[in-house]
C-alpha cells in the first residue's frame, strides 16, 4: 500500500500519524533500464545507414524521440511528488499536503467533531474519501487506487473511533 501508519512518540502527544503517497509503477531503477533499452532499440536501425548521408536525417529524429520520452517521464515523476501527512493528537487532527512544484496546504480540526466520509459516486474518483470538520471538508488519498481507498477509509474510521473512545 502506498501509505503507512507511523508509530510516534507518545510523549509528544501524537496518537497516530499517517503518510500517503502516489504509487509509482516505474521506479527510478526501471526508468534507467527503460531508457537504456529504448536507446539501444532506436540505435539498431541506424547501423544500416552508417556511412550514408541519410543517417543524419534519422539521427535527430531518434534522439528527439529519446529526449521526449525522457522529458515526459521526468515530468510524471515531478507531478507525482505528493505527500499527505495526517497527524492525530488528543486535541487536534492535522492534514498537510505537499504537492508538486512546492504546493502546500494544511487543514486542522478538533478530532472529536471530525467525520470520515466515503463518497461511492459523485466525487472525482470512485470511493472518494473526505474528512469533514472545522467548517471545511477536505479530500485525502484521492491519488490512491480504487482498491486502496476503501481500505484507507476503514483504517481512518477505526483510528478516529479509537481516538474518540480514549479521550
PDB file of C-alpha atoms in Angstrom:
ATOM      1  CA  UNK A   1       0.000   0.000   0.000  1.00  0.00           C
ATOM      2  CA  UNK A   2       1.304   3.470  -0.761  1.00  0.00           C
ATOM      3  CA  UNK A   3       0.513   4.626   2.751  1.00  0.00           C
ATOM      4  CA  UNK A   4       1.718   3.702   6.194  1.00  0.00           C
ATOM      5  CA  UNK A   5       0.845   4.379   9.796  1.00  0.00           C
ATOM      6  CA  UNK A   6       3.853   5.659  11.710  1.00  0.00           C
ATOM      7  CA  UNK A   7       4.340   4.877  15.374  1.00  0.00           C
ATOM      8  CA  UNK A   8       5.076   8.201  17.007  1.00  0.00           C
ATOM      9  CA  UNK A   9       6.442   9.287  20.340  1.00  0.00           C
ATOM     10  CA  UNK A  10       3.522   9.287  22.794  1.00  0.00           C
ATOM     11  CA  UNK A  11       5.338  11.824  24.999  1.00  0.00           C
ATOM     12  CA  UNK A  12       4.868  14.440  22.255  1.00  0.00           C
ATOM     13  CA  UNK A  13       1.124  13.844  22.339  1.00  0.00           C
ATOM     14  CA  UNK A  14       0.665  12.240  18.929  1.00  0.00           C
ATOM     15  CA  UNK A  15      -1.694   9.273  18.864  1.00  0.00           C
ATOM     16  CA  UNK A  16      -1.382   8.374  15.206  1.00  0.00           C
ATOM     17  CA  UNK A  17       0.449   9.555  12.124  1.00  0.00           C
ATOM     18  CA  UNK A  18      -0.379   8.544   8.572  1.00  0.00           C
ATOM     19  CA  UNK A  19       1.790   9.122   5.477  1.00  0.00           C
ATOM     20  CA  UNK A  20       0.251   8.745   1.988  1.00  0.00           C
ATOM     21  CA  UNK A  21       1.951   8.998  -1.405  1.00  0.00           C
ATOM     22  CA  UNK A  22       1.092   8.041  -5.005  1.00  0.00           C
ATOM     23  CA  UNK A  23       2.078   4.613  -6.257  1.00  0.00           C
ATOM     24  CA  UNK A  24       4.986   4.591  -8.713  1.00  0.00           C
ATOM     25  CA  UNK A  25       4.679   1.848 -11.318  1.00  0.00           C
ATOM     26  CA  UNK A  26       8.085   2.705 -12.786  1.00  0.00           C
ATOM     27  CA  UNK A  27      10.762   3.101 -10.107  1.00  0.00           C
ATOM     28  CA  UNK A  28      13.937   5.070 -10.892  1.00  0.00           C
ATOM     29  CA  UNK A  29      15.905   1.894 -11.488  1.00  0.00           C
ATOM     30  CA  UNK A  30      13.306   0.755 -14.039  1.00  0.00           C
ATOM     31  CA  UNK A  31      13.497   4.193 -15.673  1.00  0.00           C
ATOM     32  CA  UNK A  32      17.236   3.746 -16.235  1.00  0.00           C
ATOM     33  CA  UNK A  33      16.645   0.313 -17.776  1.00  0.00           C
ATOM     34  CA  UNK A  34      13.819   1.619 -19.960  1.00  0.00           C
ATOM     35  CA  UNK A  35      15.894   4.489 -21.313  1.00  0.00           C
ATOM     36  CA  UNK A  36      18.874   2.182 -21.952  1.00  0.00           C
ATOM     37  CA  UNK A  37      16.757  -0.366 -23.802  1.00  0.00           C
ATOM     38  CA  UNK A  38      14.989   2.359 -25.769  1.00  0.00           C
ATOM     39  CA  UNK A  39      18.315   3.933 -26.778  1.00  0.00           C
ATOM     40  CA  UNK A  40      19.646   0.555 -27.920  1.00  0.00           C
ATOM     41  CA  UNK A  41      16.431  -0.250 -29.753  1.00  0.00           C
ATOM     42  CA  UNK A  42      16.457   3.085 -31.553  1.00  0.00           C
ATOM     43  CA  UNK A  43      20.149   2.711 -32.434  1.00  0.00           C
ATOM     44  CA  UNK A  44      19.730  -0.678 -34.167  1.00  0.00           C
ATOM     45  CA  UNK A  45      18.110   0.715 -37.352  1.00  0.00           C
ATOM     46  CA  UNK A  46      20.861   3.330 -37.598  1.00  0.00           C
ATOM     47  CA  UNK A  47      23.541   0.663 -38.144  1.00  0.00           C
ATOM     48  CA  UNK A  48      22.189   0.081 -41.657  1.00  0.00           C
ATOM     49  CA  UNK A  49      22.888   3.723 -42.533  1.00  0.00           C
ATOM     50  CA  UNK A  50      26.413   4.119 -41.152  1.00  0.00           C
ATOM     51  CA  UNK A  51      28.443   5.928 -43.788  1.00  0.00           C
ATOM     52  CA  UNK A  52      25.389   7.284 -45.628  1.00  0.00           C
ATOM     53  CA  UNK A  53      24.038  10.811 -45.629  1.00  0.00           C
ATOM     54  CA  UNK A  54      20.585   9.588 -44.630  1.00  0.00           C
ATOM     55  CA  UNK A  55      21.981   8.744 -41.167  1.00  0.00           C
ATOM     56  CA  UNK A  56      21.972  12.482 -40.401  1.00  0.00           C
ATOM     57  CA  UNK A  57      18.275  12.638 -41.275  1.00  0.00           C
ATOM     58  CA  UNK A  58      17.271   9.796 -38.932  1.00  0.00           C
ATOM     59  CA  UNK A  59      19.648  10.594 -36.050  1.00  0.00           C
ATOM     60  CA  UNK A  60      17.959  13.843 -34.897  1.00  0.00           C
ATOM     61  CA  UNK A  61      14.514  12.224 -35.114  1.00  0.00           C
ATOM     62  CA  UNK A  62      15.566   9.252 -32.983  1.00  0.00           C
ATOM     63  CA  UNK A  63      17.421  11.447 -30.477  1.00  0.00           C
ATOM     64  CA  UNK A  64      14.398  13.740 -30.288  1.00  0.00           C
ATOM     65  CA  UNK A  65      12.182  10.730 -29.564  1.00  0.00           C
ATOM     66  CA  UNK A  66      14.516   9.607 -26.797  1.00  0.00           C
ATOM     67  CA  UNK A  67      14.603  13.145 -25.373  1.00  0.00           C
ATOM     68  CA  UNK A  68      10.810  13.479 -25.399  1.00  0.00           C
ATOM     69  CA  UNK A  69      10.319  10.143 -23.632  1.00  0.00           C
ATOM     70  CA  UNK A  70      12.876  11.233 -21.008  1.00  0.00           C
ATOM     71  CA  UNK A  71      11.175  14.625 -20.546  1.00  0.00           C
ATOM     72  CA  UNK A  72       7.647  13.265 -20.154  1.00  0.00           C
ATOM     73  CA  UNK A  73       8.635  10.514 -17.716  1.00  0.00           C
ATOM     74  CA  UNK A  74      10.594  13.052 -15.639  1.00  0.00           C
ATOM     75  CA  UNK A  75       7.585  15.360 -15.677  1.00  0.00           C
ATOM     76  CA  UNK A  76       5.416  12.474 -14.494  1.00  0.00           C
ATOM     77  CA  UNK A  77       7.817  11.935 -11.586  1.00  0.00           C
ATOM     78  CA  UNK A  78       7.656  15.637 -10.665  1.00  0.00           C
ATOM     79  CA  UNK A  79       3.840  15.693 -10.855  1.00  0.00           C
ATOM     80  CA  UNK A  80       3.714  12.621  -8.617  1.00  0.00           C
ATOM     81  CA  UNK A  81       5.745  14.164  -5.795  1.00  0.00           C
ATOM     82  CA  UNK A  82       2.807  14.282  -3.418  1.00  0.00           C
ATOM     83  CA  UNK A  83       2.936  13.531   0.282  1.00  0.00           C
ATOM     84  CA  UNK A  84      -0.071  13.743   2.568  1.00  0.00           C
ATOM     85  CA  UNK A  85       0.549  13.554   6.305  1.00  0.00           C
ATOM     86  CA  UNK A  86      -2.268  13.123   8.809  1.00  0.00           C
ATOM     87  CA  UNK A  87      -1.349  13.673  12.459  1.00  0.00           C
ATOM     88  CA  UNK A  88      -3.898  12.825  15.110  1.00  0.00           C
ATOM     89  CA  UNK A  89      -3.456  14.006  18.705  1.00  0.00           C
ATOM     90  CA  UNK A  90      -5.915  14.113  21.564  1.00  0.00           C
ATOM     91  CA  UNK A  91      -6.969  17.692  20.792  1.00  0.00           C
ATOM     92  CA  UNK A  92      -6.109  18.235  17.109  1.00  0.00           C
ATOM     93  CA  UNK A  93      -6.160  16.454  13.760  1.00  0.00           C
ATOM     94  CA  UNK A  94      -3.904  17.969  11.107  1.00  0.00           C
ATOM     95  CA  UNK A  95      -3.709  17.075   7.429  1.00  0.00           C
ATOM     96  CA  UNK A  96      -0.880  18.565   5.372  1.00  0.00           C
ATOM     97  CA  UNK A  97      -0.413  18.041   1.666  1.00  0.00           C
ATOM     98  CA  UNK A  98       2.846  18.806  -0.084  1.00  0.00           C
ATOM     99  CA  UNK A  99       2.301  18.666  -3.816  1.00  0.00           C
ATOM    100  CA  UNK A 100       4.287  19.138  -6.987  1.00  0.00           C
ATOM    101  CA  UNK A 101       6.234  22.348  -7.583  1.00  0.00           C
ATOM    102  CA  UNK A 102       6.121  23.416  -3.931  1.00  0.00           C
ATOM    103  CA  UNK A 103       2.332  23.411  -3.437  1.00  0.00           C
ATOM    104  CA  UNK A 104       1.438  23.177   0.253  1.00  0.00           C
ATOM    105  CA  UNK A 105      -1.916  23.068   2.023  1.00  0.00           C
ATOM    106  CA  UNK A 106      -2.930  22.413   5.599  1.00  0.00           C
ATOM    107  CA  UNK A 107      -6.177  21.648   7.442  1.00  0.00           C
ATOM    108  CA  UNK A 108      -6.819  21.354  11.170  1.00  0.00           C
ATOM    109  CA  UNK A 109      -9.827  20.488  13.288  1.00  0.00           C
ATOM    110  CA  UNK A 110     -10.872  19.070  16.624  1.00  0.00           C
ATOM    111  CA  UNK A 111     -10.817  15.265  16.154  1.00  0.00           C
ATOM    112  CA  UNK A 112     -13.896  14.777  18.307  1.00  0.00           C
ATOM    113  CA  UNK A 113     -16.036  16.544  15.670  1.00  0.00           C
ATOM    114  CA  UNK A 114     -14.303  15.177  12.558  1.00  0.00           C
ATOM    115  CA  UNK A 115     -16.177  12.696  10.390  1.00  0.00           C
ATOM    116  CA  UNK A 116     -14.750  10.496   7.665  1.00  0.00           C
ATOM    117  CA  UNK A 117     -16.931  10.072   4.595  1.00  0.00           C
ATOM    118  CA  UNK A 118     -16.587   7.793   1.607  1.00  0.00           C
ATOM    119  CA  UNK A 119     -18.464   9.049  -1.447  1.00  0.00           C
ATOM    120  CA  UNK A 120     -19.142   5.981  -3.590  1.00  0.00           C
ATOM    121  CA  UNK A 121     -20.196   8.204  -6.504  1.00  0.00           C
ATOM    122  CA  UNK A 122     -20.256  11.918  -7.165  1.00  0.00           C
ATOM    123  CA  UNK A 123     -16.578  12.561  -6.453  1.00  0.00           C
ATOM    124  CA  UNK A 124     -13.739  12.924  -8.914  1.00  0.00           C
ATOM    125  CA  UNK A 125     -12.898   9.242  -8.325  1.00  0.00           C
ATOM    126  CA  UNK A 126     -14.917   6.258  -7.040  1.00  0.00           C
ATOM    127  CA  UNK A 127     -14.822   5.809  -3.241  1.00  0.00           C
ATOM    128  CA  UNK A 128     -13.698   9.408  -2.760  1.00  0.00           C
ATOM    129  CA  UNK A 129     -12.647   9.938   0.876  1.00  0.00           C
ATOM    130  CA  UNK A 130     -13.127  13.222   2.713  1.00  0.00           C
ATOM    131  CA  UNK A 131     -12.607  14.475   6.238  1.00  0.00           C
ATOM    132  CA  UNK A 132     -15.212  16.926   7.475  1.00  0.00           C
ATOM    133  CA  UNK A 133     -14.631  19.206  10.430  1.00  0.00           C
ATOM    134  CA  UNK A 134     -13.595  22.703  11.411  1.00  0.00           C
ATOM    135  CA  UNK A 135     -16.087  24.141   8.934  1.00  0.00           C
ATOM    136  CA  UNK A 136     -14.403  22.507   5.924  1.00  0.00           C
ATOM    137  CA  UNK A 137     -14.375  19.264   4.009  1.00  0.00           C
ATOM    138  CA  UNK A 138     -11.005  18.103   2.642  1.00  0.00           C
ATOM    139  CA  UNK A 139     -10.028  15.174   0.463  1.00  0.00           C
ATOM    140  CA  UNK A 140      -7.495  12.570   1.463  1.00  0.00           C
ATOM    141  CA  UNK A 141      -5.847   9.904  -0.677  1.00  0.00           C
ATOM    142  CA  UNK A 142      -7.551  10.803  -3.963  1.00  0.00           C
ATOM    143  CA  UNK A 143      -4.444   9.545  -5.811  1.00  0.00           C
ATOM    144  CA  UNK A 144      -4.788   6.039  -4.344  1.00  0.00           C
ATOM    145  CA  UNK A 145      -6.146   3.218  -6.489  1.00  0.00           C
ATOM    146  CA  UNK A 146      -9.777   2.141  -6.455  1.00  0.00           C
ATOM    147  CA  UNK A 147      -8.915  -0.888  -4.305  1.00  0.00           C
ATOM    148  CA  UNK A 148      -6.812   1.065  -1.800  1.00  0.00           C
ATOM    149  CA  UNK A 149      -9.292   3.848  -0.956  1.00  0.00           C
ATOM    150  CA  UNK A 150     -11.878   1.592   0.815  1.00  0.00           C
ATOM    151  CA  UNK A 151      -9.082   0.064   2.922  1.00  0.00           C
ATOM    152  CA  UNK A 152      -7.864   3.557   3.869  1.00  0.00           C
ATOM    153  CA  UNK A 153     -11.445   4.566   4.682  1.00  0.00           C
ATOM    154  CA  UNK A 154     -11.834   1.651   7.113  1.00  0.00           C
ATOM    155  CA  UNK A 155      -8.421   2.434   8.687  1.00  0.00           C
ATOM    156  CA  UNK A 156      -9.344   6.091   9.174  1.00  0.00           C
ATOM    157  CA  UNK A 157     -12.731   5.224  10.670  1.00  0.00           C
ATOM    158  CA  UNK A 158     -11.166   2.788  13.116  1.00  0.00           C
ATOM    159  CA  UNK A 159      -8.375   5.182  14.115  1.00  0.00           C
ATOM    160  CA  UNK A 160     -10.776   8.066  14.712  1.00  0.00           C
ATOM    161  CA  UNK A 161     -13.170   5.803  16.619  1.00  0.00           C
ATOM    162  CA  UNK A 162     -10.306   4.572  18.811  1.00  0.00           C
ATOM    163  CA  UNK A 163      -9.083   8.113  19.483  1.00  0.00           C
ATOM    164  CA  UNK A 164     -12.582   9.271  20.481  1.00  0.00           C
ATOM    165  CA  UNK A 165     -13.091   6.345  22.838  1.00  0.00           C
ATOM    166  CA  UNK A 166      -9.754   7.028  24.586  1.00  0.00           C
ATOM    167  CA  UNK A 167     -10.399  10.760  25.027  1.00  0.00           C
TER     168      UNK A 167
END
